[in-house]
PDB file of N, CA and C in Angstrom:
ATOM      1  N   UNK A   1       0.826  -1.211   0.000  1.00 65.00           N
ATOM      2  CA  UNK A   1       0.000   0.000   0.000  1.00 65.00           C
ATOM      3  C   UNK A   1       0.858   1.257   0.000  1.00 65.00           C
ATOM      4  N   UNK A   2       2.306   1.036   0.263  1.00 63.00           N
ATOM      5  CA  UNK A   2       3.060   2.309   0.181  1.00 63.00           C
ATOM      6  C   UNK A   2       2.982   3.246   1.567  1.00 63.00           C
ATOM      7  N   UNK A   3       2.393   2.531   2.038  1.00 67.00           N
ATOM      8  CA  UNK A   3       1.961   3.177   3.665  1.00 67.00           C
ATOM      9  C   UNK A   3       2.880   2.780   4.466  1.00 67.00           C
ATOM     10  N   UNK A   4       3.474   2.465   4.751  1.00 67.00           N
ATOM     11  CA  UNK A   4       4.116   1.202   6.081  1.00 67.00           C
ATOM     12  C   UNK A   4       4.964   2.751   7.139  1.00 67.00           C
ATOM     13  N   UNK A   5       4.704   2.375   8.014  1.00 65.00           N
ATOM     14  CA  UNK A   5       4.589   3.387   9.408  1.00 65.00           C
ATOM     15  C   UNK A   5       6.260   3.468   9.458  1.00 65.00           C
ATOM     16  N   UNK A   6       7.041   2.592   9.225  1.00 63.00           N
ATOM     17  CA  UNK A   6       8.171   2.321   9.656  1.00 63.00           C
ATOM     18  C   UNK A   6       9.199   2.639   7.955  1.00 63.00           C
ATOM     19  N   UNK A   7       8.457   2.907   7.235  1.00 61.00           N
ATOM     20  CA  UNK A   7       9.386   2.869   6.328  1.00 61.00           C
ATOM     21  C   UNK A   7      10.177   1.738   5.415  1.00 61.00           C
ATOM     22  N   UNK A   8       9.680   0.548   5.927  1.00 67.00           N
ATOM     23  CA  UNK A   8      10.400  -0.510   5.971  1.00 67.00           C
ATOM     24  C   UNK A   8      10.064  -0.572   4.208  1.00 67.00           C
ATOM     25  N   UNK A   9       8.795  -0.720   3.796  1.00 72.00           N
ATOM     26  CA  UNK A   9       8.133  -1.010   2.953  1.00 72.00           C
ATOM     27  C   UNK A   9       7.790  -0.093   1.947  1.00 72.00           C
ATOM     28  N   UNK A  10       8.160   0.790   1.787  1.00 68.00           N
ATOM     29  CA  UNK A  10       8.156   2.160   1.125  1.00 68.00           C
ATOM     30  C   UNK A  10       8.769   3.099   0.093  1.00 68.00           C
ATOM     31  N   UNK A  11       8.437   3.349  -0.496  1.00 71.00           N
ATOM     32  CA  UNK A  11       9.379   4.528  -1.356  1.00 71.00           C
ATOM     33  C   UNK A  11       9.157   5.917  -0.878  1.00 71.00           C
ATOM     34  N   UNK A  12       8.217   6.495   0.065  1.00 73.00           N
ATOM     35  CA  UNK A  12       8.406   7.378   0.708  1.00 73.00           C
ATOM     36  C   UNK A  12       9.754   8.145   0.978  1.00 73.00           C
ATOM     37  N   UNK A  13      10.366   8.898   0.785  1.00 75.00           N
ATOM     38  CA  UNK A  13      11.562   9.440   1.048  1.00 75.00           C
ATOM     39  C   UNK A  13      11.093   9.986   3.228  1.00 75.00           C
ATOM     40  N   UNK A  14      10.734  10.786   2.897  1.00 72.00           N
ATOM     41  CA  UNK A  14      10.599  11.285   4.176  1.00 72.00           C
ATOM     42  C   UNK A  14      10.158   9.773   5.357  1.00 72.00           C
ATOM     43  N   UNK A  15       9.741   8.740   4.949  1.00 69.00           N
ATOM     44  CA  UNK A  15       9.538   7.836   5.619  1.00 69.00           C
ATOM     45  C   UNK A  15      10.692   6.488   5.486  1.00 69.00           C
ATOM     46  N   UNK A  16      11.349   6.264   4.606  1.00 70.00           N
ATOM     47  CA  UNK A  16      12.735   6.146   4.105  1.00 70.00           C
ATOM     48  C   UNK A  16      13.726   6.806   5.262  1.00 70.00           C
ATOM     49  N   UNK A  17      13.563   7.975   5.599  1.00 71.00           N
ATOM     50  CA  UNK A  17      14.425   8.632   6.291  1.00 71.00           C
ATOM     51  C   UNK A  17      14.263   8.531   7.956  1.00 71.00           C
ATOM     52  N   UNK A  18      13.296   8.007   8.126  1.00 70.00           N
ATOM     53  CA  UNK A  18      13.502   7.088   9.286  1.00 70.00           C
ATOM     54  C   UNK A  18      14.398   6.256   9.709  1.00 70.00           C
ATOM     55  N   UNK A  19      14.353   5.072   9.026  1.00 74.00           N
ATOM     56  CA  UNK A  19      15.214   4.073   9.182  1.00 74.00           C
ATOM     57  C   UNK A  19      16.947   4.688   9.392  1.00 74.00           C
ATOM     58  N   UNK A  20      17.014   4.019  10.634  1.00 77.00           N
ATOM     59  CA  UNK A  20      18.492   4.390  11.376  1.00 77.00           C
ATOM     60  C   UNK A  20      18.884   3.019  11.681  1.00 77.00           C
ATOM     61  N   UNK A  21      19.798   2.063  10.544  1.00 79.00           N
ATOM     62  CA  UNK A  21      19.944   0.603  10.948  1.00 79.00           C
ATOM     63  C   UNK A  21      20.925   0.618  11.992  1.00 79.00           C
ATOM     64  N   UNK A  22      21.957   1.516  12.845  1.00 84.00           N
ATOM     65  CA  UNK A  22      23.088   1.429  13.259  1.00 84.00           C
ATOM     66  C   UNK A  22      21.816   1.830  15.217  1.00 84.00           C
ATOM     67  N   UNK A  23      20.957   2.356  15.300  1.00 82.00           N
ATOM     68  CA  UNK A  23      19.561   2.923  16.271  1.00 82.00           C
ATOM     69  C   UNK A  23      19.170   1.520  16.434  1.00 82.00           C
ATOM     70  N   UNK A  24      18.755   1.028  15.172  1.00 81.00           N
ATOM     71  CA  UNK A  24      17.683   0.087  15.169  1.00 81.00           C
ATOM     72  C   UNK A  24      18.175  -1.203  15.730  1.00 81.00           C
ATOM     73  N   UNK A  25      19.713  -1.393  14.967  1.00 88.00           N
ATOM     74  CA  UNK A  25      19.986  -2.658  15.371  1.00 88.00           C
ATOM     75  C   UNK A  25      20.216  -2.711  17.208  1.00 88.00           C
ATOM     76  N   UNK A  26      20.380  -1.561  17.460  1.00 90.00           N
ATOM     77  CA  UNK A  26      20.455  -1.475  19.126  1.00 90.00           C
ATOM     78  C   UNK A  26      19.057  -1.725  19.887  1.00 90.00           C
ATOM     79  N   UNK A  27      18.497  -1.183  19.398  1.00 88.00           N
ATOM     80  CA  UNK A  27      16.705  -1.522  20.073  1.00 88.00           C
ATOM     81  C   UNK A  27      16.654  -2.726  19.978  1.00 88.00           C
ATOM     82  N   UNK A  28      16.713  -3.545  18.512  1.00 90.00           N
ATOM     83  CA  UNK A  28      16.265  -4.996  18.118  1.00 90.00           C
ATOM     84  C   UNK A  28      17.150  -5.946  18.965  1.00 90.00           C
ATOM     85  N   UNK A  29      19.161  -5.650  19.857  1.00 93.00           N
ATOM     86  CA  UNK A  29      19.228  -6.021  20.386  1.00 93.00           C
ATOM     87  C   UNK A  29      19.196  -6.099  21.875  1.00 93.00           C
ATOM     88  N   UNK A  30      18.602  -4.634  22.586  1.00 94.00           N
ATOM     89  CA  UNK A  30      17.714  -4.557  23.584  1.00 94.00           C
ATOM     90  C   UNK A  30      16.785  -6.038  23.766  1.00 94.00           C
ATOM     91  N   UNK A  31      15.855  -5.627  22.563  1.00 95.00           N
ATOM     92  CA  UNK A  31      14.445  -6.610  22.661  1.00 95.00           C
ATOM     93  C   UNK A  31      14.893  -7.763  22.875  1.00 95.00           C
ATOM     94  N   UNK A  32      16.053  -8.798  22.557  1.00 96.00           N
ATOM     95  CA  UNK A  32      16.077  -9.842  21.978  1.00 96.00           C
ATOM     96  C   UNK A  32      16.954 -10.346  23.497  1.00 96.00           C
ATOM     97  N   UNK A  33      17.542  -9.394  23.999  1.00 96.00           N
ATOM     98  CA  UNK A  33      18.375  -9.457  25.695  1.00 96.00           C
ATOM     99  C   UNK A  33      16.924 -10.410  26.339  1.00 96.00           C
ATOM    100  N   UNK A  34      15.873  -9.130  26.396  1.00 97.00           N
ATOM    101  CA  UNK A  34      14.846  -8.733  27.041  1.00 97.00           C
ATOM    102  C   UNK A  34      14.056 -10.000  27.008  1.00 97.00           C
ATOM    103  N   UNK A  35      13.768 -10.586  25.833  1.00 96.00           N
ATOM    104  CA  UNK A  35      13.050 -11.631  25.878  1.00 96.00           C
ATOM    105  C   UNK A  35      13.520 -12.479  26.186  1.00 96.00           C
ATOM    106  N   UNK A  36      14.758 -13.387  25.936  1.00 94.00           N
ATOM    107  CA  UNK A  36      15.668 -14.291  26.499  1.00 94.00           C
ATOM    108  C   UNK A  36      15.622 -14.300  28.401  1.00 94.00           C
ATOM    109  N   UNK A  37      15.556 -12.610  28.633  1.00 95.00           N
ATOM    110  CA  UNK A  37      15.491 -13.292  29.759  1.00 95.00           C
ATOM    111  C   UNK A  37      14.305 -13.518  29.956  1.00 95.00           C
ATOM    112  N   UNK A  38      13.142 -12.644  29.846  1.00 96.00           N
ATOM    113  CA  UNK A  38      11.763 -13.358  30.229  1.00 96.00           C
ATOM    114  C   UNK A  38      11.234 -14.934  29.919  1.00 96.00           C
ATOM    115  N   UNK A  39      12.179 -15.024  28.991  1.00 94.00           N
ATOM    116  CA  UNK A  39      11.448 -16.861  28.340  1.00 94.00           C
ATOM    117  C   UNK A  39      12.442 -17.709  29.550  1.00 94.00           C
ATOM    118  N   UNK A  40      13.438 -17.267  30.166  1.00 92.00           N
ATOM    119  CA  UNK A  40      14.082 -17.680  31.110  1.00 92.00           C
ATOM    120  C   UNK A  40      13.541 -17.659  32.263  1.00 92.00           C
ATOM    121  N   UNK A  41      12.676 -16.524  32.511  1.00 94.00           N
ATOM    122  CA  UNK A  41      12.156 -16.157  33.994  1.00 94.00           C
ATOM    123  C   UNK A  41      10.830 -17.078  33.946  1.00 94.00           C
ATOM    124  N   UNK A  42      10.181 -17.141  33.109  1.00 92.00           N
ATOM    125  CA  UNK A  42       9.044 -17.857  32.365  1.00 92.00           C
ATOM    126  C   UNK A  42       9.176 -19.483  32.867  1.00 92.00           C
ATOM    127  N   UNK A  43      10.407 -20.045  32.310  1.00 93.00           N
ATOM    128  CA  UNK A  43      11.061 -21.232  32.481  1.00 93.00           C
ATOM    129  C   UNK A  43      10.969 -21.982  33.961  1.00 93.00           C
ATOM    130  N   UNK A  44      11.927 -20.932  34.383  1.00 92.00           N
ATOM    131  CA  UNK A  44      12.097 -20.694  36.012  1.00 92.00           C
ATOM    132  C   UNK A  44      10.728 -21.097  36.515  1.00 92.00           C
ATOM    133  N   UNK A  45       9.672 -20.463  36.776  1.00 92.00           N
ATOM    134  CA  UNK A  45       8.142 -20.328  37.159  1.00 92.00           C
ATOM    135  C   UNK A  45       7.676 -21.660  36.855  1.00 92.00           C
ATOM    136  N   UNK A  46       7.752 -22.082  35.709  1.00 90.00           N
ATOM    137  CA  UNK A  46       7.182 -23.554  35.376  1.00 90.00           C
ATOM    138  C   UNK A  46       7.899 -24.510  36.123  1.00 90.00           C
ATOM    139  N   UNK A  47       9.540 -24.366  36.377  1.00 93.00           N
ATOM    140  CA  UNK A  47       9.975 -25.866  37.089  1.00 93.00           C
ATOM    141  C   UNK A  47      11.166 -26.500  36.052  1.00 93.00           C
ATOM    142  N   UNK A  48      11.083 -25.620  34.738  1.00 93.00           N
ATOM    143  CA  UNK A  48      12.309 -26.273  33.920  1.00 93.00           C
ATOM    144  C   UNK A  48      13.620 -25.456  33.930  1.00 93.00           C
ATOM    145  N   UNK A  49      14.424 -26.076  33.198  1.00 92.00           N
ATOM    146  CA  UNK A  49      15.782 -25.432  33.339  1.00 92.00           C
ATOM    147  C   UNK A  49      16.191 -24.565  32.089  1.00 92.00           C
ATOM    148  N   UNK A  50      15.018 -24.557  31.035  1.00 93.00           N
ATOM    149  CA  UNK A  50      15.291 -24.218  29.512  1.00 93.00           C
ATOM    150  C   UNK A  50      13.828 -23.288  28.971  1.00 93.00           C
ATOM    151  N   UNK A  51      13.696 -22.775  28.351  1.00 93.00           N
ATOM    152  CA  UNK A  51      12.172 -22.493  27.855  1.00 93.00           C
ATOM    153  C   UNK A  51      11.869 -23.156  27.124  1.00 93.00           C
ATOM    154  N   UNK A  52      12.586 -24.397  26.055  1.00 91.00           N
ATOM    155  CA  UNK A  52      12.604 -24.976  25.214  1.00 91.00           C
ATOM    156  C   UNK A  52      12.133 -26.660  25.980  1.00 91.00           C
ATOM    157  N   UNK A  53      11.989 -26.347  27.145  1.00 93.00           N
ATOM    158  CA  UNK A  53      11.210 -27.795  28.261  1.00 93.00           C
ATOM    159  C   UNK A  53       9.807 -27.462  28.628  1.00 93.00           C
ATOM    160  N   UNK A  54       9.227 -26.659  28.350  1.00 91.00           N
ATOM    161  CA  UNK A  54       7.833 -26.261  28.894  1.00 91.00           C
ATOM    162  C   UNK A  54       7.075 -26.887  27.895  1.00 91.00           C
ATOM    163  N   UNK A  55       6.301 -27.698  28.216  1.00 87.00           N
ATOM    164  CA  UNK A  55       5.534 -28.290  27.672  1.00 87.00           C
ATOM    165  C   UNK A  55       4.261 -27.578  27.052  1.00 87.00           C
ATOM    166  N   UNK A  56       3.355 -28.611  26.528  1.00 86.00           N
ATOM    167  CA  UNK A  56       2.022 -27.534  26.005  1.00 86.00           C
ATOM    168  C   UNK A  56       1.116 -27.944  27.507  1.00 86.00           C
ATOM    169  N   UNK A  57       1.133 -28.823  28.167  1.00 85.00           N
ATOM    170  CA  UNK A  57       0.323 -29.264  29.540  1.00 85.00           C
ATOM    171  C   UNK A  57       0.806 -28.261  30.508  1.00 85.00           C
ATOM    172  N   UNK A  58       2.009 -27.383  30.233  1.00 87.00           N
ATOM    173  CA  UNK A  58       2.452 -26.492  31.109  1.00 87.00           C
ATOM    174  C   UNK A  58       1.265 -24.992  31.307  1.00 87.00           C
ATOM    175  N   UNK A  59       1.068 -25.330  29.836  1.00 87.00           N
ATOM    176  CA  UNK A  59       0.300 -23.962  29.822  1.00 87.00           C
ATOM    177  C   UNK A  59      -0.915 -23.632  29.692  1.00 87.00           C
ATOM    178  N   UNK A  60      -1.423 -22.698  30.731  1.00 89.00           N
ATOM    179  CA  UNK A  60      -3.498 -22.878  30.569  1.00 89.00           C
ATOM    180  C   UNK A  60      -3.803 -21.857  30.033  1.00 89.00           C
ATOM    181  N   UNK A  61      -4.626 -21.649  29.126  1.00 90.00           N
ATOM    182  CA  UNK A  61      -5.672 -20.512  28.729  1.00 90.00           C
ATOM    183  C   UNK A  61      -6.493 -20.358  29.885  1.00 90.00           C
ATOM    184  N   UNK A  62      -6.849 -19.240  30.161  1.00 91.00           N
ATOM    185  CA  UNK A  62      -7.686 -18.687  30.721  1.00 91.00           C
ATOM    186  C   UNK A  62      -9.001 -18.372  30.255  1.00 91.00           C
ATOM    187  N   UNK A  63     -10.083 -18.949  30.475  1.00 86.00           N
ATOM    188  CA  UNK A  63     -11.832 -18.852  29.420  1.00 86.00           C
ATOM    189  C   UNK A  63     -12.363 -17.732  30.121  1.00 86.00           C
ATOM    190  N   UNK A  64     -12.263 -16.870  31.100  1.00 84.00           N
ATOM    191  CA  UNK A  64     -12.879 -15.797  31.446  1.00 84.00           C
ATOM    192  C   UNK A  64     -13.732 -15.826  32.550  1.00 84.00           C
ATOM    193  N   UNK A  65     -14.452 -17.459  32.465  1.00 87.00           N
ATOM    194  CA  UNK A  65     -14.797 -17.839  33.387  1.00 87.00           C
ATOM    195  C   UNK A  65     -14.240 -18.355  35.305  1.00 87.00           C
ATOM    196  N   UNK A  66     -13.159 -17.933  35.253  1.00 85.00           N
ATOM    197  CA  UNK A  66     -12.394 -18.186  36.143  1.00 85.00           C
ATOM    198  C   UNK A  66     -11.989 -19.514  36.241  1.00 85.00           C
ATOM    199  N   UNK A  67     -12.337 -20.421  35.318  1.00 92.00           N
ATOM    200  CA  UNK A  67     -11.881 -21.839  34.772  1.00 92.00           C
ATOM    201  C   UNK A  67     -10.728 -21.487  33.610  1.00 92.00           C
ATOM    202  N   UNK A  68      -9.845 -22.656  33.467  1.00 92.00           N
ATOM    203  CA  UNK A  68      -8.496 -22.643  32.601  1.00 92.00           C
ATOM    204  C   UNK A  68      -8.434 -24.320  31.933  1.00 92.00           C
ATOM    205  N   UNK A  69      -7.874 -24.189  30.519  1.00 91.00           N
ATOM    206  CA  UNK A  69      -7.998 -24.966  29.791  1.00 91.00           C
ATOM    207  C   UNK A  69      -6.877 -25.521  29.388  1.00 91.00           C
ATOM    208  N   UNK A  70      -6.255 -26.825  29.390  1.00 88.00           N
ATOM    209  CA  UNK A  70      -4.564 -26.573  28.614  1.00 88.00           C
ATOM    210  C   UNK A  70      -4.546 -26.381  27.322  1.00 88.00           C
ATOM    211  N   UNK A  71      -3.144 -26.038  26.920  1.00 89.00           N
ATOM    212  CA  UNK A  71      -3.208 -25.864  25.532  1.00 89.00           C
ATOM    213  C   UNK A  71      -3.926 -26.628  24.497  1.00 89.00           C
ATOM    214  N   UNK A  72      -3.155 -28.127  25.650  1.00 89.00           N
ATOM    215  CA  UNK A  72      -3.442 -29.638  24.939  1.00 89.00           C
ATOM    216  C   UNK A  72      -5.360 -29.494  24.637  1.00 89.00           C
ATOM    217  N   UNK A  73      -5.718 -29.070  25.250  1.00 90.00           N
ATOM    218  CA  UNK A  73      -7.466 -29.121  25.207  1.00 90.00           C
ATOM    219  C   UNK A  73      -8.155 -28.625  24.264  1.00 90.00           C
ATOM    220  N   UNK A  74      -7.070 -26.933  24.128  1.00 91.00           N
ATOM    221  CA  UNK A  74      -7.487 -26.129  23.517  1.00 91.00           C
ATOM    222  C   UNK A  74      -7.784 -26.073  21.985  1.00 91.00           C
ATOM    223  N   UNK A  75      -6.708 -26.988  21.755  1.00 91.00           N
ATOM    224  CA  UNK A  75      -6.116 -26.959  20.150  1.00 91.00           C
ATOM    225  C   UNK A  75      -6.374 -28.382  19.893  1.00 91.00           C
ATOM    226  N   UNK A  76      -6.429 -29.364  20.572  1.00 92.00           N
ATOM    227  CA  UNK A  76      -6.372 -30.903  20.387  1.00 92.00           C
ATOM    228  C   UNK A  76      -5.281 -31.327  20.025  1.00 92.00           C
ATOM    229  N   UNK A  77      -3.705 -30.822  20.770  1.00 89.00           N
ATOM    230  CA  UNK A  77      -2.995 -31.736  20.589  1.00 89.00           C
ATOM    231  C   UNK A  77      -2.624 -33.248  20.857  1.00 89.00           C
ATOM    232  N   UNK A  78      -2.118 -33.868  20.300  1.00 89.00           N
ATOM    233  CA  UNK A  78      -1.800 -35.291  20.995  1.00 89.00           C
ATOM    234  C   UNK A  78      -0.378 -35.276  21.523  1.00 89.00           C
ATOM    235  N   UNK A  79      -0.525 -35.918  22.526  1.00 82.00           N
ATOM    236  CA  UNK A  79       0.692 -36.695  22.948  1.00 82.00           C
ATOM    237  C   UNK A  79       1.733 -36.838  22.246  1.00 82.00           C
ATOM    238  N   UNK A  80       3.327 -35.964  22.751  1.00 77.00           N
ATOM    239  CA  UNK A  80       4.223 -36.106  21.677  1.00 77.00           C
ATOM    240  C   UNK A  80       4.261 -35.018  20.836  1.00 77.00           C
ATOM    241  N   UNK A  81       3.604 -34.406  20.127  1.00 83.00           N
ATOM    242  CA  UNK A  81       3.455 -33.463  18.872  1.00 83.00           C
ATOM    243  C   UNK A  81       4.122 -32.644  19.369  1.00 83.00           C
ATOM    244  N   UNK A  82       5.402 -31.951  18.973  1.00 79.00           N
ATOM    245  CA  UNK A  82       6.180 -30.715  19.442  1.00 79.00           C
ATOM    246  C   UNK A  82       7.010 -30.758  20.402  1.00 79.00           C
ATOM    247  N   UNK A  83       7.027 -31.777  21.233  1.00 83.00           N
ATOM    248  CA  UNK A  83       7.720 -32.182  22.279  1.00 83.00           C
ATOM    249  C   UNK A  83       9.079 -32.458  22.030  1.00 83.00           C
ATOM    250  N   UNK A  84       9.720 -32.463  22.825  1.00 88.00           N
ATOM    251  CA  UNK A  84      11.639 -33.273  22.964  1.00 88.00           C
ATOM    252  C   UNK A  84      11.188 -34.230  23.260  1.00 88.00           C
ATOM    253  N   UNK A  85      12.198 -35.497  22.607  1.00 89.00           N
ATOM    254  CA  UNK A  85      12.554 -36.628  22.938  1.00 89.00           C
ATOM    255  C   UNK A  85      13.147 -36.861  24.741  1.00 89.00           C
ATOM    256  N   UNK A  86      13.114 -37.751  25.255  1.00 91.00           N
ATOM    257  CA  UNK A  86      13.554 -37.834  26.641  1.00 91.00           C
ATOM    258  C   UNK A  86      15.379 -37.747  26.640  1.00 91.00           C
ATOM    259  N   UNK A  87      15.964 -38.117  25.359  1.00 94.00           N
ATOM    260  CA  UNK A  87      17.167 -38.101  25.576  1.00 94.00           C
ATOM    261  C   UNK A  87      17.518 -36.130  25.010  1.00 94.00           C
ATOM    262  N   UNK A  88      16.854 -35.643  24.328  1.00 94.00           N
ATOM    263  CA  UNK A  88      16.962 -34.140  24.262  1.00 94.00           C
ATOM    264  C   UNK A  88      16.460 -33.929  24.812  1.00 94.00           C
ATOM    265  N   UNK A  89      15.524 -33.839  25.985  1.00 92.00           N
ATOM    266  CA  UNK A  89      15.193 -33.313  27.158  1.00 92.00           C
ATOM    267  C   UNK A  89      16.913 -33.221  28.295  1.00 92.00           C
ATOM    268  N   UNK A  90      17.417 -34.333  28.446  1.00 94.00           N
ATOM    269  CA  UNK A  90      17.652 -34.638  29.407  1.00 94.00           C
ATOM    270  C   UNK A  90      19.563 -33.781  28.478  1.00 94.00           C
ATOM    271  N   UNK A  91      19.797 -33.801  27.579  1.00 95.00           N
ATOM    272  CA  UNK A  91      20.430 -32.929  26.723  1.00 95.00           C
ATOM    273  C   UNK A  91      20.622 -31.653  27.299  1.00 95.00           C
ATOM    274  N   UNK A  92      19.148 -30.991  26.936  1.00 94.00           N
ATOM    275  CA  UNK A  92      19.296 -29.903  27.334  1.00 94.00           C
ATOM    276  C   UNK A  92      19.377 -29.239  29.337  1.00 94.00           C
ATOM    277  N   UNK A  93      18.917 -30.033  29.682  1.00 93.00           N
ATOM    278  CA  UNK A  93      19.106 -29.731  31.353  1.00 93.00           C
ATOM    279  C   UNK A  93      20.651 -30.342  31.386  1.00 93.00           C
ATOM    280  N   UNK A  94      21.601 -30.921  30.675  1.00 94.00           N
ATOM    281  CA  UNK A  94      22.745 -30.811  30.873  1.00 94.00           C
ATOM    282  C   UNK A  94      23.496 -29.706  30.709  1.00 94.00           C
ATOM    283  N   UNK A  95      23.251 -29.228  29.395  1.00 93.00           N
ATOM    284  CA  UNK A  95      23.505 -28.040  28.600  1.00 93.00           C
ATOM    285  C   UNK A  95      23.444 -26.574  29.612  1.00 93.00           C
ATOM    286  N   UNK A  96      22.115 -26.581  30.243  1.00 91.00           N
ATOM    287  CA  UNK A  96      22.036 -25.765  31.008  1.00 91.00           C
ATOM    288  C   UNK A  96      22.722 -25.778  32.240  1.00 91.00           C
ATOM    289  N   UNK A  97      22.406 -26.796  33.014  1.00 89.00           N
ATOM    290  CA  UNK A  97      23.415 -26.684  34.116  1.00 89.00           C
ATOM    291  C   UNK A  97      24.993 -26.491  34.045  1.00 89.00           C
ATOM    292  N   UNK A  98      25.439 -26.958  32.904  1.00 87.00           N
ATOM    293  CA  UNK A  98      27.001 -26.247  32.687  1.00 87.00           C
ATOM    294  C   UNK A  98      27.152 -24.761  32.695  1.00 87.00           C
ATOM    295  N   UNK A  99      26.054 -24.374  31.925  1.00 83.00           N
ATOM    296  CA  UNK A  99      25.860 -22.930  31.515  1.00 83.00           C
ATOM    297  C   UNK A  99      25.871 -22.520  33.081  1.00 83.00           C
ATOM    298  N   UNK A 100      24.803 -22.373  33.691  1.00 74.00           N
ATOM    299  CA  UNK A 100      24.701 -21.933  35.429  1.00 74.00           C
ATOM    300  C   UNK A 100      25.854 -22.253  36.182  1.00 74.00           C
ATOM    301  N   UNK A 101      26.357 -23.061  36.154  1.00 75.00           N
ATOM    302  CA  UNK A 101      28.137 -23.509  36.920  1.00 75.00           C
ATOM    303  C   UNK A 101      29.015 -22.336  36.330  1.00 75.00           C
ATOM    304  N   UNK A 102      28.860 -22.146  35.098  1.00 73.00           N
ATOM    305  CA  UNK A 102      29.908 -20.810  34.870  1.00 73.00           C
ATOM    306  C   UNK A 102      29.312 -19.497  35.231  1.00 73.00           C
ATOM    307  N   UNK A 103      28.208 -19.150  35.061  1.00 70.00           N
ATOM    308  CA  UNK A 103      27.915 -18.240  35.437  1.00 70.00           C
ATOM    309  C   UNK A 103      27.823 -18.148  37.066  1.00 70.00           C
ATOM    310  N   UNK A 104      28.408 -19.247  37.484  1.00 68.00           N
ATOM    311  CA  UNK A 104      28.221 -18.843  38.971  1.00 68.00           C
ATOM    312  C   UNK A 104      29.664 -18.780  39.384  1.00 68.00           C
ATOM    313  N   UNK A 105      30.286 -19.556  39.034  1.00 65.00           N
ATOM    314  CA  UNK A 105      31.773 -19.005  38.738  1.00 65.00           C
ATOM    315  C   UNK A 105      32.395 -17.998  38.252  1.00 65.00           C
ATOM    316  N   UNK A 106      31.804 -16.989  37.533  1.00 63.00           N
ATOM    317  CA  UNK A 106      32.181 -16.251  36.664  1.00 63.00           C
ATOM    318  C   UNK A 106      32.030 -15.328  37.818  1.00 63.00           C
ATOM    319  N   UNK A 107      30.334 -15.022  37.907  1.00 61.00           N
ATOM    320  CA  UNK A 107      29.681 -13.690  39.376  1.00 61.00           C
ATOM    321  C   UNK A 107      30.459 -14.389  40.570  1.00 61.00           C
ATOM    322  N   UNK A 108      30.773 -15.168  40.921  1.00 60.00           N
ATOM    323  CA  UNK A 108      32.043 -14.998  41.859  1.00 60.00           C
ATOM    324  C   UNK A 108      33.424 -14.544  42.191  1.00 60.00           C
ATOM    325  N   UNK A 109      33.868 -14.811  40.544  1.00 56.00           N
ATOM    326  CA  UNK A 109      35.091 -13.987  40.419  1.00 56.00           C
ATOM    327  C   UNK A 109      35.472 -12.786  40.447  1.00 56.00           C
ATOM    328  N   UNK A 110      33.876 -12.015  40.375  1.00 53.00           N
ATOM    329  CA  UNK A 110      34.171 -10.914  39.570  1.00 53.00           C
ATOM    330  C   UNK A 110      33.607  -9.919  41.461  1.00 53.00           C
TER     331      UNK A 110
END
């Protein structure tokens, strides 16, 4: 449509002249800090060591009714679909706990 708010999409000059990739790429890696840690803090809350371990049974919709639904309910997944294997499960909580040993080594040193 030649519209795009951001310029991204545009021949607009004056909207063209927005775009600051050396700005932008700093925000985009703000955001990307930002979410890592929330999908971490997220993680944390559920009981896993990864965000990539939260299951779909982990997570409820909320119906408004003050009743909650799992994902699994919501959508009709089956058993398995999207999931890690038990040996990449157990992968990644290795993976991680190395990761946390240095970082606890590291904020000690320092």
């Amino acid at each position: 449509t030649d519209h795009c708010p951001t310029g991204v999409a545009t021949q607009k000059p004056w909207l063209v002249h927005g775009l600051d990739p050396e700005l932008k790429s700093v925000r985009c890696a703000n955001y990307i800090k930002t979410l890592r840690r929330d999908l971490l803090r997220l993680s944390e809350a559920v009981g896993v060591a990864h965000p990539g371990l939260v299951d779909i049974d982990d997570i409820d919709m909320l119906n408004g009714d003050e009743s909650a639904s799992s994902l699994r309910e919501v959508y009709g997944y089956q058993p398995g679909w999207g999931g890690l294997s038990d040996t990449q499960r157990a992968e990644v909580v290795e993976l991680m706990s190395h990761i946390k040993q240095e970082d606890t080594v590291g904020s000690a040193s320092h």
